[in-house]
Amino acid sequence: MSLTILGIETSCDETASAVYRENSGILSNKLFSQIKLHKQFGGVVPEIASRSHLEKIGIIIQKALDEANCSLKEIDVIAVTNRPGLPGSLLIGLCFAKAIAWAKQKKLIGIDHLEAHIFSPFLEYNVPFPYLCLTASGGHTSLYFVTDFGKFQLIAQTLDDAAGEAFDKVAKFINLPYPGGPVIEKLAQLVDFEDFFFYPRGTSQVTDFSFSGLKTAVLYDLVKRNAYDLHEKIFLKDTDERLKQQVASSLLVAIGDIFVQKVKDALKQYSSAKALTFVGGVACNVYLKQKLHDLCTKENRSFFTPSPHFCTDNAAMVAFVGYYKAKKKEFSGLYLDILT
Ligand code: KG4
Ligand code: ZN
């Protein structure tokens, strides 16, 4: 009998559920994105996020089961993200998962959201081990050396802001909507990804990423150009489309350079890595994908990045990690808590 896993993901602002079946792969992948609810606040509001998860979770799980043409009876394991994330949001997914597991006598597995991102490329590709994985999202920017399913070593992580946060915060400085990444990419494309302002690239330590300095450098550069009022916290050149494009493009190129340099250094140290994977919401960025792909071609390594709907938060990646953990019988008990 093929194992069938129900995945549940509610760590941030996406209520997601998916069904994964051994030998068949992903049977369904559904989600409700809360972006519209948080947009007016320029970022995710935790209380609004958990209320929305509570409203949607039942509906989304049912949709995932329906699309997979699968009843709860056919589910063997429930895999649920229980760390890291917004506590109130994680609790909704975990409590729902536990309730189903208890009522329907299913196995339960708590999943680390970052591990789910790391193995998300396997939903579409067979990545050769060992490989390097660059994870970049709104909450995390990390580089891992991955040796097997569930086996990975942290090489570098951000000391402060994540790359996605830099996109989101700079977008806010220049009055662009949340989330900033996709809009910044569009504006940068209009000026052919040219570097106008040469923002600093930050730390040269192999073990660290840092994006807070970059964000502050953008802010002070705007002040210097009389484009931002630090006291009132307002952008003064809202009608200057050219300036917005220049800021967006210079930021994207700086982040691209940081990623390329960091991966290049890591490849020297972890020379047995056969491939690089690029995952997380920021990996939707076509410019960054191309830069990393070019680096891999030069360095004679393969490059894999999931389709955009598997880069941003989703439950398919959670169900997949649930699958290989279930094969290893790494189950959690009903006392499973968030953030443990
Ligand atoms: O993985 P994700 O959906 O959620 C987190 O776990 O954080 O990532 C969201 C982040 C946001 O910061 C958003 O601005 C960024 O991913 N993002 C992008 C792009 N699309 C989404 N950043 C750069 N370019 C994009 N095209
Ligand atoms: Zn994520």
Short mmCIF file of C-alpha atoms and ligand atoms in Angstrom, two decimals:
data_model
loop_
_atom_site.label_atom_id
_atom_site.label_comp_id
_atom_site.label_asym_id
_atom_site.label_seq_id
_atom_site.Cartn_x
_atom_site.Cartn_y
_atom_site.Cartn_z
CA MET A 1 0.00 0.00 0.00
CA SER A 2 1.30 3.44 -0.95
CA LEU A 3 1.58 5.90 1.93
CA THR A 4 -0.69 8.94 1.62
CA ILE A 5 0.19 12.13 3.47
CA LEU A 6 -1.97 15.16 4.22
CA GLY A 7 0.21 18.27 4.54
CA ILE A 8 -0.86 21.37 6.50
CA GLU A 9 1.02 24.69 6.52
CA THR A 10 0.00 27.81 8.46
CA SER A 11 3.34 29.23 9.67
CA CYS A 12 2.87 32.74 8.29
CA ASP A 13 0.27 34.25 5.96
CA GLU A 14 -0.71 31.30 3.76
CA THR A 15 -3.29 28.73 4.80
CA ALA A 16 -2.22 25.68 2.81
CA SER A 17 -2.98 22.00 2.48
CA ALA A 18 -1.80 19.30 0.06
CA VAL A 19 -1.96 15.55 -0.48
CA TYR A 20 1.18 13.57 -1.39
CA ARG A 21 1.12 9.88 -2.31
CA GLU A 22 4.07 7.51 -2.48
CA ASN A 23 4.85 6.57 -6.12
CA SER A 24 2.37 9.15 -7.44
CA GLY A 25 3.71 12.44 -6.00
CA ILE A 26 1.59 15.51 -5.34
CA LEU A 27 -2.14 14.83 -5.83
CA SER A 28 -3.30 18.28 -4.75
CA ASN A 29 -1.88 21.57 -3.52
CA LYS A 30 -4.33 24.24 -2.32
CA LEU A 31 -3.85 27.49 -0.50
CA PHE A 32 -5.46 30.71 0.57
CA SER A 33 -3.07 33.67 0.48
CA GLN A 34 -3.72 36.44 3.01
CA ILE A 35 -1.69 39.03 1.08
CA LYS A 36 -4.77 41.21 0.45
CA LEU A 37 -5.57 41.31 4.19
CA HIS A 38 -2.07 42.47 5.16
CA LYS A 39 -1.34 44.76 2.21
CA GLN A 40 -2.85 47.87 3.80
CA PHE A 41 -0.48 47.47 6.78
CA GLY A 42 2.66 47.02 4.64
CA GLY A 43 3.48 43.65 6.25
CA VAL A 44 2.01 40.64 8.03
CA VAL A 45 -0.11 41.44 11.13
CA PRO A 46 0.10 38.33 13.36
CA GLU A 47 -3.36 38.65 14.93
CA ILE A 48 -5.06 39.08 11.55
CA ALA A 49 -3.06 36.12 10.23
CA SER A 50 -4.22 33.70 12.92
CA ARG A 51 -7.86 34.78 12.66
CA SER A 52 -7.78 34.24 8.92
CA HIS A 53 -6.13 30.80 9.28
CA LEU A 54 -8.92 29.78 11.63
CA GLU A 55 -11.55 30.87 9.11
CA LYS A 56 -9.97 29.13 6.15
CA ILE A 57 -8.22 26.02 7.37
CA GLY A 58 -11.19 23.66 7.26
CA ILE A 59 -12.15 24.82 3.78
CA ILE A 60 -8.62 24.51 2.39
CA ILE A 61 -8.07 21.01 3.80
CA GLN A 62 -11.38 19.87 2.32
CA LYS A 63 -10.39 21.37 -1.04
CA ALA A 64 -7.05 19.55 -0.95
CA LEU A 65 -8.79 16.24 -0.19
CA ASP A 66 -11.41 16.83 -2.90
CA GLU A 67 -8.86 17.73 -5.57
CA ALA A 68 -6.83 14.64 -4.67
CA ASN A 69 -10.03 12.62 -4.95
CA CYS A 70 -9.20 11.28 -1.54
CA SER A 71 -11.19 10.84 1.67
CA LEU A 72 -9.75 11.24 5.16
CA LYS A 73 -10.01 7.44 5.42
CA GLU A 74 -7.27 7.08 2.81
CA ILE A 75 -4.88 9.42 4.66
CA ASP A 76 -2.17 7.59 6.62
CA VAL A 77 -0.22 10.50 8.07
CA ILE A 78 -0.84 14.16 8.84
CA ALA A 79 2.26 16.32 8.39
CA VAL A 80 1.97 19.79 9.87
CA THR A 81 4.40 22.71 10.13
CA ASN A 82 5.01 23.29 13.84
CA ARG A 83 8.15 25.49 13.64
CA PRO A 84 9.41 28.19 13.05
CA GLY A 85 6.79 30.85 12.37
CA LEU A 86 4.21 33.12 13.97
CA PRO A 87 3.06 31.35 17.16
CA GLY A 88 -0.63 32.19 16.71
CA SER A 89 -0.58 31.00 13.10
CA LEU A 90 1.34 27.78 13.82
CA LEU A 91 -1.12 26.94 16.62
CA ILE A 92 -4.10 26.97 14.25
CA GLY A 93 -2.52 24.43 11.90
CA LEU A 94 -1.15 22.25 14.67
CA CYS A 95 -4.39 22.15 16.70
CA PHE A 96 -6.38 21.30 13.58
CA ALA A 97 -3.91 18.58 12.63
CA LYS A 98 -3.94 17.11 16.14
CA ALA A 99 -7.74 17.14 16.25
CA ILE A 100 -7.96 15.16 13.00
CA ALA A 101 -5.16 12.82 14.08
CA TRP A 102 -6.88 12.10 17.39
CA ALA A 103 -10.44 11.80 16.04
CA LYS A 104 -9.50 9.69 13.00
CA GLN A 105 -6.59 7.75 14.53
CA LYS A 106 -3.92 9.05 12.14
CA LYS A 107 -0.17 9.32 12.61
CA LEU A 108 1.08 12.87 13.17
CA ILE A 109 4.43 14.42 12.17
CA GLY A 110 5.60 17.92 13.10
CA ILE A 111 7.56 19.51 10.25
CA ASP A 112 10.22 22.23 10.31
CA HIS A 113 9.18 24.86 7.77
CA LEU A 114 12.80 25.42 6.70
CA GLU A 115 13.37 21.71 6.12
CA ALA A 116 10.24 21.77 3.95
CA HIS A 117 11.70 24.61 1.84
CA ILE A 118 15.07 22.79 1.58
CA PHE A 119 13.50 19.66 0.08
CA SER A 120 10.87 21.46 -2.03
CA PRO A 121 12.83 20.91 -5.29
CA PHE A 122 12.17 17.14 -4.96
CA LEU A 123 8.51 17.78 -5.78
CA GLU A 124 9.72 18.26 -9.36
CA TYR A 125 13.35 17.13 -9.64
CA ASN A 126 15.76 14.46 -8.48
CA VAL A 127 18.52 16.60 -7.05
CA PRO A 128 21.83 14.71 -6.62
CA PHE A 129 23.29 14.60 -3.08
CA PRO A 130 25.31 16.30 -1.73
CA TYR A 131 24.27 19.78 -2.77
CA LEU A 132 24.13 23.36 -1.55
CA CYS A 133 20.76 24.97 -0.86
CA LEU A 134 20.19 28.71 -0.74
CA THR A 135 16.92 29.48 1.10
CA ALA A 136 15.67 33.04 0.77
CA SER A 137 12.28 34.17 1.99
CA GLY A 138 10.63 36.95 3.97
CA GLY A 139 11.81 35.45 7.24
CA HIS A 140 15.01 33.54 6.40
CA THR A 141 18.16 33.67 4.33
CA SER A 142 20.38 30.65 4.84
CA LEU A 143 22.81 28.43 3.00
CA TYR A 144 22.90 24.68 3.72
CA PHE A 145 25.02 21.71 2.74
CA VAL A 146 22.51 18.90 2.15
CA THR A 147 23.73 15.29 2.25
CA ASP A 148 20.51 13.24 2.31
CA PHE A 149 16.78 13.48 3.02
CA GLY A 150 16.51 15.13 6.44
CA LYS A 151 20.29 15.58 6.68
CA PHE A 152 21.64 19.09 6.23
CA GLN A 153 24.17 21.42 7.81
CA LEU A 154 23.78 25.17 8.17
CA ILE A 155 26.69 26.97 6.50
CA ALA A 156 25.51 30.58 6.66
CA GLN A 157 22.53 32.51 7.91
CA THR A 158 21.50 36.12 8.17
CA LEU A 159 22.66 38.09 11.19
CA ASP A 160 19.68 40.41 10.92
CA ASP A 161 17.08 40.89 8.15
CA ALA A 162 16.24 38.29 5.53
CA ALA A 163 16.67 39.05 1.80
CA GLY A 164 12.88 39.11 1.31
CA GLU A 165 12.61 41.56 4.20
CA ALA A 166 15.09 43.87 2.44
CA PHE A 167 12.86 43.82 -0.66
CA ASP A 168 9.74 44.42 1.44
CA LYS A 169 11.24 47.23 3.54
CA VAL A 170 12.86 49.10 0.65
CA ALA A 171 9.55 48.78 -1.22
CA LYS A 172 7.87 50.45 1.75
CA PHE A 173 10.43 53.31 1.70
CA ILE A 174 9.51 54.15 -1.90
CA ASN A 175 5.75 53.60 -1.54
CA LEU A 176 5.52 50.28 -3.38
CA PRO A 177 2.94 47.72 -2.25
CA TYR A 178 3.59 44.65 -0.08
CA PRO A 179 5.14 42.19 -0.84
CA GLY A 180 7.99 44.21 -2.29
CA GLY A 181 9.95 41.49 -4.11
CA PRO A 182 7.73 40.99 -7.18
CA VAL A 183 7.18 44.76 -7.72
CA ILE A 184 10.89 45.52 -7.34
CA GLU A 185 11.67 42.84 -9.91
CA LYS A 186 9.20 44.39 -12.41
CA LEU A 187 10.63 47.90 -11.95
CA ALA A 188 14.22 46.66 -12.23
CA GLN A 189 13.40 44.91 -15.49
CA LEU A 190 12.26 48.24 -17.00
CA VAL A 191 15.83 49.55 -16.63
CA ASP A 192 17.50 46.28 -17.68
CA PHE A 193 18.79 45.42 -14.21
CA GLU A 194 21.34 48.21 -14.27
CA ASP A 195 23.26 49.16 -11.12
CA PHE A 196 22.77 52.92 -10.61
CA PHE A 197 23.64 53.54 -6.97
CA PHE A 198 26.20 50.83 -6.04
CA TYR A 199 24.77 50.04 -2.62
CA PRO A 200 27.19 48.27 -0.23
CA ARG A 201 27.36 44.46 -0.46
CA GLY A 202 27.94 43.99 3.28
CA THR A 203 29.82 41.31 5.19
CA SER A 204 32.47 39.20 3.51
CA GLN A 205 32.24 36.46 6.16
CA VAL A 206 31.40 33.12 4.53
CA THR A 207 29.19 32.20 7.50
CA ASP A 208 27.03 35.32 7.52
CA PHE A 209 24.45 37.10 5.46
CA SER A 210 23.38 40.61 6.45
CA PHE A 211 20.70 42.71 4.77
CA SER A 212 19.88 45.26 7.44
CA GLY A 213 22.90 47.42 6.49
CA LEU A 214 21.89 47.30 2.84
CA LYS A 215 18.36 48.43 3.71
CA THR A 216 19.73 51.30 5.83
CA ALA A 217 22.18 52.27 3.07
CA VAL A 218 19.25 52.56 0.64
CA LEU A 219 17.36 54.71 3.15
CA TYR A 220 20.26 57.11 3.73
CA ASP A 221 20.97 57.30 0.02
CA LEU A 222 17.33 58.37 -0.50
CA VAL A 223 17.72 61.01 2.21
CA LYS A 224 20.89 62.28 0.50
CA ARG A 225 18.94 62.61 -2.74
CA ASN A 226 16.23 64.64 -0.93
CA ALA A 227 13.81 61.83 -1.68
CA TYR A 228 12.96 60.75 1.87
CA ASP A 229 12.00 62.66 5.01
CA LEU A 230 13.48 60.71 7.94
CA HIS A 231 11.42 62.52 10.60
CA GLU A 232 8.03 62.21 8.93
CA LYS A 233 9.01 58.83 7.43
CA ILE A 234 7.67 59.74 4.00
CA PHE A 235 8.92 59.27 0.48
CA LEU A 236 9.08 62.68 -1.20
CA LYS A 237 9.39 61.65 -4.86
CA ASP A 238 6.32 59.49 -5.34
CA THR A 239 5.79 60.70 -8.91
CA ASP A 240 9.43 60.03 -9.89
CA GLU A 241 9.03 56.64 -11.59
CA ARG A 242 12.62 56.75 -12.86
CA LEU A 243 14.00 57.04 -9.31
CA LYS A 244 11.85 54.10 -8.16
CA GLN A 245 13.18 51.99 -11.02
CA GLN A 246 16.77 52.96 -10.23
CA VAL A 247 16.40 52.11 -6.53
CA ALA A 248 14.66 48.81 -7.33
CA SER A 249 17.26 47.79 -9.89
CA SER A 250 20.26 48.79 -7.76
CA LEU A 251 18.84 46.85 -4.80
CA LEU A 252 18.19 43.73 -6.86
CA VAL A 253 21.66 43.79 -8.42
CA ALA A 254 23.24 44.20 -4.95
CA ILE A 255 21.31 41.22 -3.59
CA GLY A 256 22.24 39.20 -6.68
CA ASP A 257 25.94 39.99 -6.13
CA ILE A 258 25.71 39.01 -2.45
CA PHE A 259 24.08 35.67 -3.32
CA VAL A 260 26.57 34.87 -6.07
CA GLN A 261 29.60 35.72 -3.94
CA LYS A 262 28.34 33.71 -0.98
CA VAL A 263 27.57 30.62 -3.06
CA LYS A 264 30.90 30.92 -4.88
CA ASP A 265 32.78 30.96 -1.55
CA ALA A 266 30.75 28.05 -0.22
CA LEU A 267 31.41 25.97 -3.35
CA LYS A 268 35.15 26.31 -2.69
CA GLN A 269 34.70 25.00 0.83
CA TYR A 270 32.09 22.34 -0.02
CA SER A 271 33.63 21.26 -3.30
CA SER A 272 31.85 17.88 -3.27
CA ALA A 273 28.51 19.69 -3.82
CA LYS A 274 27.12 18.49 -7.14
CA ALA A 275 24.40 21.07 -7.40
CA LEU A 276 22.87 24.25 -6.06
CA THR A 277 19.19 24.64 -5.24
CA PHE A 278 17.50 28.02 -4.76
CA VAL A 279 14.28 27.93 -2.71
CA GLY A 280 11.84 30.17 -0.76
CA GLY A 281 9.73 33.10 -1.92
CA VAL A 282 12.69 35.14 -3.19
CA ALA A 283 13.56 32.26 -5.54
CA CYS A 284 10.58 33.38 -7.68
CA ASN A 285 12.90 36.14 -8.90
CA VAL A 286 13.92 35.44 -12.49
CA TYR A 287 16.96 37.77 -12.38
CA LEU A 288 18.37 36.08 -9.26
CA LYS A 289 17.67 32.62 -10.70
CA GLN A 290 19.58 33.54 -13.86
CA LYS A 291 22.58 34.89 -11.90
CA LEU A 292 22.83 31.70 -9.83
CA HIS A 293 22.26 29.53 -12.87
CA ASP A 294 25.11 31.32 -14.69
CA LEU A 295 27.37 30.79 -11.69
CA CYS A 296 26.57 27.07 -11.65
CA THR A 297 27.31 26.76 -15.36
CA LYS A 298 30.69 28.42 -14.77
CA GLU A 299 31.39 26.22 -11.75
CA ASN A 300 30.26 23.06 -13.50
CA ARG A 301 27.39 22.36 -11.09
CA SER A 302 23.72 21.60 -11.75
CA PHE A 303 21.12 24.18 -10.74
CA PHE A 304 17.57 23.48 -9.53
CA THR A 305 14.84 25.83 -8.40
CA PRO A 306 11.18 24.89 -7.85
CA SER A 307 8.32 26.39 -9.86
CA PRO A 308 7.13 29.64 -8.20
CA HIS A 309 4.13 27.97 -6.47
CA PHE A 310 6.54 25.58 -4.72
CA CYS A 311 8.97 28.44 -3.86
CA THR A 312 6.50 30.50 -1.84
CA ASP A 313 4.92 28.89 1.20
CA ASN A 314 2.90 25.78 0.36
CA ALA A 315 1.83 22.51 1.94
CA ALA A 316 3.13 20.24 -0.83
CA MET A 317 6.68 20.62 0.49
CA VAL A 318 5.41 19.90 4.02
CA ALA A 319 3.64 16.74 2.85
CA PHE A 320 6.80 15.61 1.03
CA VAL A 321 8.99 15.93 4.14
CA GLY A 322 6.19 14.17 6.03
CA TYR A 323 6.50 11.33 3.52
CA TYR A 324 10.22 10.65 4.01
CA LYS A 325 9.87 11.03 7.77
CA ALA A 326 6.98 8.55 7.77
CA LYS A 327 9.15 6.08 5.81
CA LYS A 328 11.72 6.40 8.62
CA LYS A 329 8.90 6.11 11.20
CA GLU A 330 9.80 9.50 12.69
CA PHE A 331 6.33 10.21 14.07
CA SER A 332 5.35 12.83 16.66
CA GLY A 333 3.00 12.24 19.58
CA LEU A 334 -0.20 14.13 20.29
CA TYR A 335 1.71 16.24 22.84
CA LEU A 336 3.54 17.89 19.94
CA ASP A 337 3.78 21.65 20.50
CA ILE A 338 4.68 24.61 18.32
CA LEU A 339 8.28 25.86 18.11
CA THR A 340 9.77 22.67 19.66
O1 KG4 B 1 8.66 31.94 1.28
P1 KG4 B 1 7.70 33.08 1.35
O2 KG4 B 1 6.43 33.00 0.55
O3 KG4 B 1 7.26 33.35 2.82
C1 KG4 B 1 8.12 33.31 3.90
O4 KG4 B 1 8.34 32.18 4.42
O5 KG4 B 1 8.65 34.40 4.23
O6 KG4 B 1 8.50 34.41 0.93
C2 KG4 B 1 7.94 35.69 0.89
C3 KG4 B 1 9.02 36.68 0.48
C4 KG4 B 1 8.59 38.14 0.55
O7 KG4 B 1 9.56 38.87 1.27
C5 KG4 B 1 8.54 38.58 -0.92
O8 KG4 B 1 8.86 39.94 -1.11
C6 KG4 B 1 9.57 37.67 -1.54
O9 KG4 B 1 9.42 36.43 -0.88
N1 KG4 B 1 9.36 37.50 -2.99
C7 KG4 B 1 10.22 37.94 -3.92
C8 KG4 B 1 9.63 37.66 -5.17
N2 KG4 B 1 8.43 37.06 -4.96
C9 KG4 B 1 8.28 36.96 -3.61
N3 KG4 B 1 11.41 38.54 -3.79
C10 KG4 B 1 12.05 38.88 -4.91
N4 KG4 B 1 11.55 38.67 -6.15
C11 KG4 B 1 10.35 38.07 -6.33
N5 KG4 B 1 9.87 37.87 -7.56
ZN ZN B 2 8.56 30.03 3.90
#
